[in-house]
XYZ file of C-alpha atoms in Angstrom:
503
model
C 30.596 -14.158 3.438
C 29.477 -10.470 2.673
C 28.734 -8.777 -0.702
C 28.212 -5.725 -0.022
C 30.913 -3.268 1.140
C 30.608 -2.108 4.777
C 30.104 1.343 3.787
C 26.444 -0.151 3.016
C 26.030 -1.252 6.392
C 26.927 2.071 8.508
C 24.503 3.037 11.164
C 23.543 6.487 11.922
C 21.970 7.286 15.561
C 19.378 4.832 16.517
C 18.600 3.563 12.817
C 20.112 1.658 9.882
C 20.044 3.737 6.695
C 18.486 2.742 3.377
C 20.861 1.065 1.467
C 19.409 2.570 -1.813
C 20.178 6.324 -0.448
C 23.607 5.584 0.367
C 24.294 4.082 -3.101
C 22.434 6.517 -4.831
C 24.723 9.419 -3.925
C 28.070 6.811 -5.221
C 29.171 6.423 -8.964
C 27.613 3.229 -10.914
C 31.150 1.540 -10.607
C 31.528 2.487 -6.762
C 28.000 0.682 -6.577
C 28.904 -2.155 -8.630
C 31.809 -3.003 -6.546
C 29.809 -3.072 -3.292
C 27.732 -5.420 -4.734
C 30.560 -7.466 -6.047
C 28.552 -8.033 -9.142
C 29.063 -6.290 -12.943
C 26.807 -5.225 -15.796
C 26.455 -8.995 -17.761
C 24.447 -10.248 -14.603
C 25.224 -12.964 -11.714
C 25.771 -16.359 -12.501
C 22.911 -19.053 -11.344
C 25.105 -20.412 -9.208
C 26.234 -17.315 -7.450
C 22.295 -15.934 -7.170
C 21.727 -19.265 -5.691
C 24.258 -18.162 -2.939
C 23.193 -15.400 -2.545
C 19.319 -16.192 -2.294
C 20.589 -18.451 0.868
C 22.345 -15.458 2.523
C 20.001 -12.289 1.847
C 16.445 -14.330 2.099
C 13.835 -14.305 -0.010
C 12.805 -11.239 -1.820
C 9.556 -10.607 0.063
C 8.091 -8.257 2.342
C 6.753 -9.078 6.011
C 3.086 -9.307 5.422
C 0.763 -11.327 7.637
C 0.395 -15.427 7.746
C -2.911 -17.190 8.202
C -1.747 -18.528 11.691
C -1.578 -22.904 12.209
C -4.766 -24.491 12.300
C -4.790 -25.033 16.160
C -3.658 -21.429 17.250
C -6.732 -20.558 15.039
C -9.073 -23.037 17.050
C -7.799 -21.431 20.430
C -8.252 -18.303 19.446
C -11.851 -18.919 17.941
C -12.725 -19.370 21.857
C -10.491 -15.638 22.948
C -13.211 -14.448 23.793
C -14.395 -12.699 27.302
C -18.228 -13.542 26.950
C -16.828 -16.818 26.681
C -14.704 -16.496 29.358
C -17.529 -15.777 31.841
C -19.631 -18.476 30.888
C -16.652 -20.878 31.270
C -16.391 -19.199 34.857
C -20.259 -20.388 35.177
C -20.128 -23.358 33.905
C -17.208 -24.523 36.634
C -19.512 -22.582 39.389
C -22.548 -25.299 37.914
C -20.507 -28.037 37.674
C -19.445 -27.489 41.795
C -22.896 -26.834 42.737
C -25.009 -29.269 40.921
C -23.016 -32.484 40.556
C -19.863 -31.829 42.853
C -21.667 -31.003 46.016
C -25.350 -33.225 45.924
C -22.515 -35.876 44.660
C -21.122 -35.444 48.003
C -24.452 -35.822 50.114
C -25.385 -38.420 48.001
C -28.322 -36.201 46.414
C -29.380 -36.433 43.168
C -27.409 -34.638 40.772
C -28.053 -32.327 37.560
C -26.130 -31.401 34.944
C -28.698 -29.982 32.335
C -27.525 -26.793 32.488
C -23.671 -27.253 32.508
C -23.978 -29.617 29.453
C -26.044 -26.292 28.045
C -23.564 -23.811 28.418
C -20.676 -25.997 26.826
C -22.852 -26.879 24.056
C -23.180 -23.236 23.427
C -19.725 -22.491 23.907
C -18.532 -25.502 21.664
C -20.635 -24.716 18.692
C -19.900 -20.997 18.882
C -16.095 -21.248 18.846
C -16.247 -23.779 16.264
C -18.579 -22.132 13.819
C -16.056 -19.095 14.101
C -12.752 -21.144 13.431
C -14.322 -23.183 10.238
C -15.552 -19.760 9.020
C -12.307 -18.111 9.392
C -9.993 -21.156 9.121
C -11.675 -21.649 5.315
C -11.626 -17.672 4.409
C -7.989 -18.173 5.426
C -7.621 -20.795 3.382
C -9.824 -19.288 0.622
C -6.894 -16.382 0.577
C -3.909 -18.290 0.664
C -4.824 -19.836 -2.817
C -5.709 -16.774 -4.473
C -2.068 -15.601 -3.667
C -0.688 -18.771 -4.913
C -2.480 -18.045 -8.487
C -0.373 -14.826 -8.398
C 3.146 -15.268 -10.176
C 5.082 -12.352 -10.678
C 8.129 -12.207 -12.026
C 11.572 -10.175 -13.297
C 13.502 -9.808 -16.450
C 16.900 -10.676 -15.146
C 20.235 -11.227 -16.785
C 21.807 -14.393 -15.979
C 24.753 -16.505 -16.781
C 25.224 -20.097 -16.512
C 28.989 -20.014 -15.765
C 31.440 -17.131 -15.683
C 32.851 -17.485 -18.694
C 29.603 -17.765 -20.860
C 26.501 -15.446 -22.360
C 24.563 -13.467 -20.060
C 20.541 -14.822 -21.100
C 17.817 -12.574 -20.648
C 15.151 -14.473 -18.319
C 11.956 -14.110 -15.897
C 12.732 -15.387 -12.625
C 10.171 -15.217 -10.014
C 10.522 -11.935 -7.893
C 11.161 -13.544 -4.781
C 14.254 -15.117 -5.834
C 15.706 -11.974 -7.050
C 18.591 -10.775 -4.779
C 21.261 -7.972 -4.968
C 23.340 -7.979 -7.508
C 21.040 -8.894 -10.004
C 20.872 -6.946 -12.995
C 16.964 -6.312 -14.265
C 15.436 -4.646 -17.460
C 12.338 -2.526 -16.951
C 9.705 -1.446 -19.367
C 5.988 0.136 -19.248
C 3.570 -2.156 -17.221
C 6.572 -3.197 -15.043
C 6.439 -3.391 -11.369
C 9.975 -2.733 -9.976
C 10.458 -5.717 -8.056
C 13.522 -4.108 -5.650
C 15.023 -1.442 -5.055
C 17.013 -0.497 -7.819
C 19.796 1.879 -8.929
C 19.657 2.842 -12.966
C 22.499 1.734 -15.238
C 20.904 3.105 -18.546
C 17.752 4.629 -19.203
C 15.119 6.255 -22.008
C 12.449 8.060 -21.630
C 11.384 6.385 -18.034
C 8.511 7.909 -15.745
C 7.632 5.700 -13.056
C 4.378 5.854 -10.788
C 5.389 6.150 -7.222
C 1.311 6.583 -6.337
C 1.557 3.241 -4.050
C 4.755 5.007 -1.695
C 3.445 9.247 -2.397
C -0.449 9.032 -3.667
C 1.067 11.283 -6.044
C -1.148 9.925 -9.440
C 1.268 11.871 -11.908
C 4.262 9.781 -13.161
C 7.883 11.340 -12.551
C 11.159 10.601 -14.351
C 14.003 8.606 -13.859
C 17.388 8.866 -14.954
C 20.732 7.337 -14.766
C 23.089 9.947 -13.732
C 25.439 10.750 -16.326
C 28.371 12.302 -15.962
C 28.494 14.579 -19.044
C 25.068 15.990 -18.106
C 25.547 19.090 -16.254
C 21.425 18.471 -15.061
C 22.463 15.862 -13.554
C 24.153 15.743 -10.190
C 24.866 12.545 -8.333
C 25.861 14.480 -5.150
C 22.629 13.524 -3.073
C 22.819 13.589 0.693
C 19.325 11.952 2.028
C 18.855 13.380 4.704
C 14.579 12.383 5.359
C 12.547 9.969 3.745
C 10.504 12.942 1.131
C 13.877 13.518 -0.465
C 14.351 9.325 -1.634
C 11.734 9.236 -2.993
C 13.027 12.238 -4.836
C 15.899 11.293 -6.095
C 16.145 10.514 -9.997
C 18.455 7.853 -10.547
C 16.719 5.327 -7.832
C 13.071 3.218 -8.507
C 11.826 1.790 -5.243
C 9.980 -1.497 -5.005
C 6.466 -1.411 -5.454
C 6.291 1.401 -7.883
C 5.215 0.611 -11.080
C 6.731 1.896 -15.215
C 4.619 4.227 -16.760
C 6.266 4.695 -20.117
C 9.748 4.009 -21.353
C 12.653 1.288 -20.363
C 15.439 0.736 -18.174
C 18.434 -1.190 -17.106
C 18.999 -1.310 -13.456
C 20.708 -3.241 -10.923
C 19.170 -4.523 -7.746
C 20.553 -2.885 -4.427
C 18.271 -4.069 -1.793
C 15.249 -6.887 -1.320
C 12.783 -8.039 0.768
C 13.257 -6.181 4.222
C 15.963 -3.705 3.466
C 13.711 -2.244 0.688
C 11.745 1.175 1.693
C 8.614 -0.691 0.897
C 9.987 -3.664 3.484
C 10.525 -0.978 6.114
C 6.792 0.335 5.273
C 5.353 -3.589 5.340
C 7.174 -4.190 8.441
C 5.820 -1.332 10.362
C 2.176 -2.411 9.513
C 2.644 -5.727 10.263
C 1.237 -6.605 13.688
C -1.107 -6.905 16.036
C -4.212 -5.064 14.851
C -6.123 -2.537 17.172
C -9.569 -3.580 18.165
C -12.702 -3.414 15.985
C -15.956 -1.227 17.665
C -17.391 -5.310 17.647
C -14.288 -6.818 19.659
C -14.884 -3.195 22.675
C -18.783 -3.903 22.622
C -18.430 -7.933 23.173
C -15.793 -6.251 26.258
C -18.053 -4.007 27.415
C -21.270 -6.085 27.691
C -18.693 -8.952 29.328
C -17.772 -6.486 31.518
C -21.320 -4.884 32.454
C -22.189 -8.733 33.074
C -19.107 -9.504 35.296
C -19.387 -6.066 37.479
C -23.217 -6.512 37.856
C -22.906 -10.111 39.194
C -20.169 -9.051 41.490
C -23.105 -6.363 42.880
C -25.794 -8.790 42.794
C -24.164 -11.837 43.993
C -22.974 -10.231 47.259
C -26.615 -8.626 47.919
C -28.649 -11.528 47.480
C -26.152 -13.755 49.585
C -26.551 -11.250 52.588
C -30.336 -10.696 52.283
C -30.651 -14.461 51.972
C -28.554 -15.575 54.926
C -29.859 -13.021 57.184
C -33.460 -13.667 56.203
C -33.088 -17.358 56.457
C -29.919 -18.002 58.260
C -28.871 -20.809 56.249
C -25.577 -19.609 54.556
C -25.122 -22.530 52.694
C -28.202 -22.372 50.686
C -27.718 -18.734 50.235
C -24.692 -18.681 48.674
C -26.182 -21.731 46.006
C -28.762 -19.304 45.181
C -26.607 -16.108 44.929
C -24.159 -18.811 42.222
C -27.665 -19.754 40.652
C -28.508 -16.256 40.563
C -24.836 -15.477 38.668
C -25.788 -18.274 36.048
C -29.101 -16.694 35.421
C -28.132 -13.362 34.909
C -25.826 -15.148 32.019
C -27.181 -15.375 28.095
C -25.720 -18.044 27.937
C -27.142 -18.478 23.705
C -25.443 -15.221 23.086
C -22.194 -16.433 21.986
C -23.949 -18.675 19.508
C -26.534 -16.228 18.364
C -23.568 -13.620 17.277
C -21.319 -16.295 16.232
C -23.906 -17.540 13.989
C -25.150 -14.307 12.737
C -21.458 -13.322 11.622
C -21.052 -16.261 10.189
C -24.239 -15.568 8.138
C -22.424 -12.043 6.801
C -19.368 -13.194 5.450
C -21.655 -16.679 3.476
C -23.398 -13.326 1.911
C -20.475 -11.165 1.310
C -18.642 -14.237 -0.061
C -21.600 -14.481 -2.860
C -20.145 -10.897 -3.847
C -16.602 -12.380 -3.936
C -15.559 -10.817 -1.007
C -13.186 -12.897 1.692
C -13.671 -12.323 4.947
C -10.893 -12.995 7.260
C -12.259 -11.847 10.418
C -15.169 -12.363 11.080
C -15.481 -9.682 13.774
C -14.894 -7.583 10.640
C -18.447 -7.893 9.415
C -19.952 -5.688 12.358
C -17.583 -2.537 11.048
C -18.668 -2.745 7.239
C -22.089 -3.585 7.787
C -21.897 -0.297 10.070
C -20.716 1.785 6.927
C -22.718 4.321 4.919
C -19.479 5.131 2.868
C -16.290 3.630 2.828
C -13.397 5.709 1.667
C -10.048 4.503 1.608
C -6.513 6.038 1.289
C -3.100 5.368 0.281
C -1.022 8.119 1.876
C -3.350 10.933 3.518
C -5.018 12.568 0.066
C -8.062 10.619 -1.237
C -7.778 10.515 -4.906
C -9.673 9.521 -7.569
C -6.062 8.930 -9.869
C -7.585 11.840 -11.871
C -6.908 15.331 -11.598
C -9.836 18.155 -12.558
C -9.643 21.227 -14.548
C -11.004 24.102 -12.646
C -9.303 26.940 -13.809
C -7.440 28.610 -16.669
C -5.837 31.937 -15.372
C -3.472 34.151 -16.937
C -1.016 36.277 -15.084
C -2.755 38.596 -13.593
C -5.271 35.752 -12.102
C -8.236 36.227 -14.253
C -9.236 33.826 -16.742
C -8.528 33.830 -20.144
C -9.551 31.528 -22.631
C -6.614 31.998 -25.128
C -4.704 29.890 -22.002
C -7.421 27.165 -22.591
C -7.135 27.062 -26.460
C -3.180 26.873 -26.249
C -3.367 24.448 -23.447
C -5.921 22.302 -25.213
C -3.503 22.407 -28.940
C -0.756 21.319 -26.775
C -2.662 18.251 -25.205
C -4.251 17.227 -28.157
C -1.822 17.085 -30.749
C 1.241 15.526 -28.234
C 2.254 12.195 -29.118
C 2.217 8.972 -27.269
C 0.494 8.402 -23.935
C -1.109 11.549 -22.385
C -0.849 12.093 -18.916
C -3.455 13.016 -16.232
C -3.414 16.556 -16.489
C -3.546 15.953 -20.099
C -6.637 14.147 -20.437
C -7.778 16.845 -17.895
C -7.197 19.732 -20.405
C -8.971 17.828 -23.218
C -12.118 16.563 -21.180
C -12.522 20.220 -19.574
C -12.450 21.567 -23.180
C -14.658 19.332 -24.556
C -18.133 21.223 -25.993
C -16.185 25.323 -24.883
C -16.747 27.446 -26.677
C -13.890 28.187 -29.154
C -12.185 25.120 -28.839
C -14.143 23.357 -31.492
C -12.763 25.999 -33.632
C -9.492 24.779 -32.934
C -10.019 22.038 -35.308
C -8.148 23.927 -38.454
C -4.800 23.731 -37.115
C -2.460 21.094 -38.173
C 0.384 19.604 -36.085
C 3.914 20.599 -37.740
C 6.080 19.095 -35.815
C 7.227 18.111 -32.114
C 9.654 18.369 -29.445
C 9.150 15.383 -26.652
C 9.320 15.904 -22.606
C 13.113 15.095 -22.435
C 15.368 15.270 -18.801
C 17.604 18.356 -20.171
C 14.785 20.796 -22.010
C 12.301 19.567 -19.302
C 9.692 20.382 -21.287
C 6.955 19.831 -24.619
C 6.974 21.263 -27.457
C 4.258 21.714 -30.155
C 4.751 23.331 -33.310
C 1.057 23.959 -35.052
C -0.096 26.394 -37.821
C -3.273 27.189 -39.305
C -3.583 27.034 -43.032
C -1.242 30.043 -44.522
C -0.168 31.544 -41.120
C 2.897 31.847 -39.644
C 3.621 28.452 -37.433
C 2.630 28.761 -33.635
C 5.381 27.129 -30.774
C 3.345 26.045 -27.791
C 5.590 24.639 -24.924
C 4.315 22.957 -21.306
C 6.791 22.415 -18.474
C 6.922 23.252 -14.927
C 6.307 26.477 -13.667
C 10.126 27.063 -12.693
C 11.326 26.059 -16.287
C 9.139 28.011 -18.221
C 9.830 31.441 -16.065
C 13.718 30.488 -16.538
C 13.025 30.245 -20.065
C 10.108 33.503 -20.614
C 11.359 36.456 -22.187
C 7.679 38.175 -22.573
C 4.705 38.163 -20.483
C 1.575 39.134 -22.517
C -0.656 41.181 -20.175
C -3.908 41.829 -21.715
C -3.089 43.306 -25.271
C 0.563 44.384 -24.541
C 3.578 42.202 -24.405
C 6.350 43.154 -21.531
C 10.008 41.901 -20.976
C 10.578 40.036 -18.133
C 14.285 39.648 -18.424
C 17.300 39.037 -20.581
C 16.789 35.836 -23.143
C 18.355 32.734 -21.784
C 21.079 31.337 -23.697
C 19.134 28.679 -25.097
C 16.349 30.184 -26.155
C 15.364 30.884 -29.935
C 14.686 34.358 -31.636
C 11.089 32.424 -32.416
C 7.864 33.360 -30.993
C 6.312 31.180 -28.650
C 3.292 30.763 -26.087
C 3.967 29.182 -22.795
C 1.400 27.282 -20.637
């Protein structure tokens, strides 16, 4: 069985391609086809199917391991390890061999070092085997689910209803709206006024738009050739799992889940065996200091005993005896104990420890600073400057920056509530206060750009506009240079006779 055409299954050199880029450069009905679905949504019976084929819709992420791999690995440990290797070398030379002669036999300090070992491995595994656990039920209180379109038979009504994400599969046709996670990879159908927040793939904190491509919309291109991973995460007609809706709504349909998703690729990669912790290369080190001095020390006191007393046999009993000595043997159980004593405090702050080699690395931290993507952000952006063209600053580019934030409808962006917070007790802008919003012109895909119309009380009315840099200069007729006004270039077709102030 296959529902997806095999053109989303080619294979360029060495790699599978995203199935989202290759159907993001095809029309909606060349992309409905491959997915042998339409826009009125799968039937139950045919998402059932394909659940069964294509998997769950979840990403590789790491499984608390069974209780008895958990209980072996609780004793990994090369400290342990060496006082295992004693223990056998006590067990031969105080019970084994006097059993032999028929002498009287000890074994004190055996019985010692397999205490220690036994209650060190097992406080570790019921510390870590109940954070595990611990864990595993906060995920299960976490339900997330989908708006989906589904029918009950062919023939009937598709139903709007929220399925759990994991059962969503390709095919599927999903509504999104602000506050949504998008729980696949998805390519738009229809769409108004939708920025999404890609800040959890890009660490970019500034929502950008998506669009269904349209036809009819010369702005609009669907003739996208991906050829890296920067430009899909580009392209305007795609949402990727794991971003999130920051304004506006959507139909979409559901290309690729679980694995095959960018995010999946991303989870998989991470998904491993970890790299050791500074705790897990000092145990090695000190096991290691341990094993190469014994294998000094043994050796010398052997030959300066059985040269000094010529009995070999006693000699090499004392060099063993001196090995076992030379062994902590309550060290295991003292740090064993001790990180178990870390995560009983850090769980009073409602913190889970899963490792409990992971205590020794944050109680080592003076500041912790973590990152999504290589930038460390605060998801805020800072005013700093406000420059006019020549570089220097100007506060008239504050005051029409600040009118334009201020008096824009619905949600403000970052850089918005940076503009009002940085002008917040300037001089001037207080003053600002007497004009009156006339009317506006919202952030659309084809102006790409705001508009604000204000006026103070019996003046002529002021047009303020914000876009990107590139649409404003395509747009600019004047540039005002200290008192004088210069042309910059022929007035684009679209522009009105109308004075206005860009920023």
């Amino acid at each position: 069985m296959s529902y997806i055409n095999h053109k989303t299954r080619r294979h360029n050199k060495g790699r599978e391609p995203y199935v989202i880029a290759q159907e993001a450069s095809n029309s909606l009905d060349q992309t409905l086809a491959n997915l042998n679905c339409n826009r009125i949504g799968l039937t139950q019976e045919d998402a059932q199917e394909r659940l069964g084929y294509f998997g769950a819709n979840q990403v590789a992420h790491e499984k608390a391991p069974h209780a008895l791999v958990q209980l072996v690995s609780a004793f990994n440990n090369p400290f342990i390890f060496v006082l295992m290797a004693l223990a056998a070398i006590g067990f031969f030379t105080d019970y084994w061999l006097p059993a032999r002669h028929g002498e009287e036999t000890d074994l004190t300090g055996v019985i010692i070092i397999l205490i220690m070992v036994t209650l060190s491995g097992l406080l570790r595994f019921w510390q870590e085997y109940r954070t595990n656990k611990a864990a595993e039920t906060l995920k299960s209180l976490v339900r997330t689910t989908a708006t989906v379109l589904r029918r009950s038979s062919f023939s009937s009504q598709p139903l709007t209803m929220e399925v759990p994400i994991r059962e969503l599969v390709p095919g599927d046709i999903i509504q999104l709206s602000a506050g949504d996670m998008v729980p696949a990879d998805v390519r738009l159908l229809t769409s108004r006024d939708l920025f999404i927040s890609q800040a959890i793939l890009t660490g970019e904190a500034i929502p950008i738009e998506k669009y269904d491509v349209l036809g009819c919309v010369s702005q609009k291109s669907c003739d996208t050739d991906v050829t890296n991973e920067s430009q899909l995460l580009e392209l305007a007609n795609v949402c990727l799992m794991g971003t999130n809706v920051a304004s506006g709504t959507a139909t979409a349909v559901v290309v690729a889940t679980g694995g095959k998703t960018y995010f999946g690729s991303l989870a998989k990669s991470i998904v491993g065996s970890r790299s050791q912790t500074a705790f897990d290369r000092g145990v090695n080190s000190v096991s290691m200091l341990l094993i190469r001095f014994m294998l000094v020390m043994v050796p010398v006191v052997l030959l300066i005993n059985g040269f000094t007393k010529g009995d070999w046999g006693e000699a090499a009993l004392f060099a063993l005896a001196v090995a076992v000595g030379l062994t902590p043997e309550m060290l295991p159980m003292i740090v064993s104990s001790n990180l178990a004593k870390g995560a009983i405090a850090m769980s009073r702050r409602k913190v889970v420890v899963k490792r409990l080699n992971a205590i020794q690395n944050f109680g080592a931290m003076d500041v912790l600073c973590t990152d999504k993507t290589g930038t460390l952000t605060q998801d805020r952006i800072i005013l700093e400057h406000h420059l006019d063209t020549t570089g220097a600053s100007n506060g008239q580019v504050l005051q029409l920056a600040w009118l334009n934030s201020v008096h824009q409808s619905g949600m403000k962006n970052l850089m918005d509530q940076a503009v009002i917070r940085f002008g917040r007790d300037k001089p001037g802008i207080e003053a600002l206060g007497r004009y009156r919003k006339l009317d506006e012109l919202p952030f659309d895909f084809i102006r790409r750009r705001l508009s604000i119309v204000v006026s103070e009380e019996n003046r002529q009315p002021l047009l303020i506009c914000k876009g990107a840099v590139e649409e404003m200069l395509q747009i600019a007729t004047w540039v005002r240079d200290g008192g004088a006004d210069f042309a910059v270039g022929r007035r684009a077709a679209c522009g009105a006779d109308g004075a206005g102030h860009s920023v």
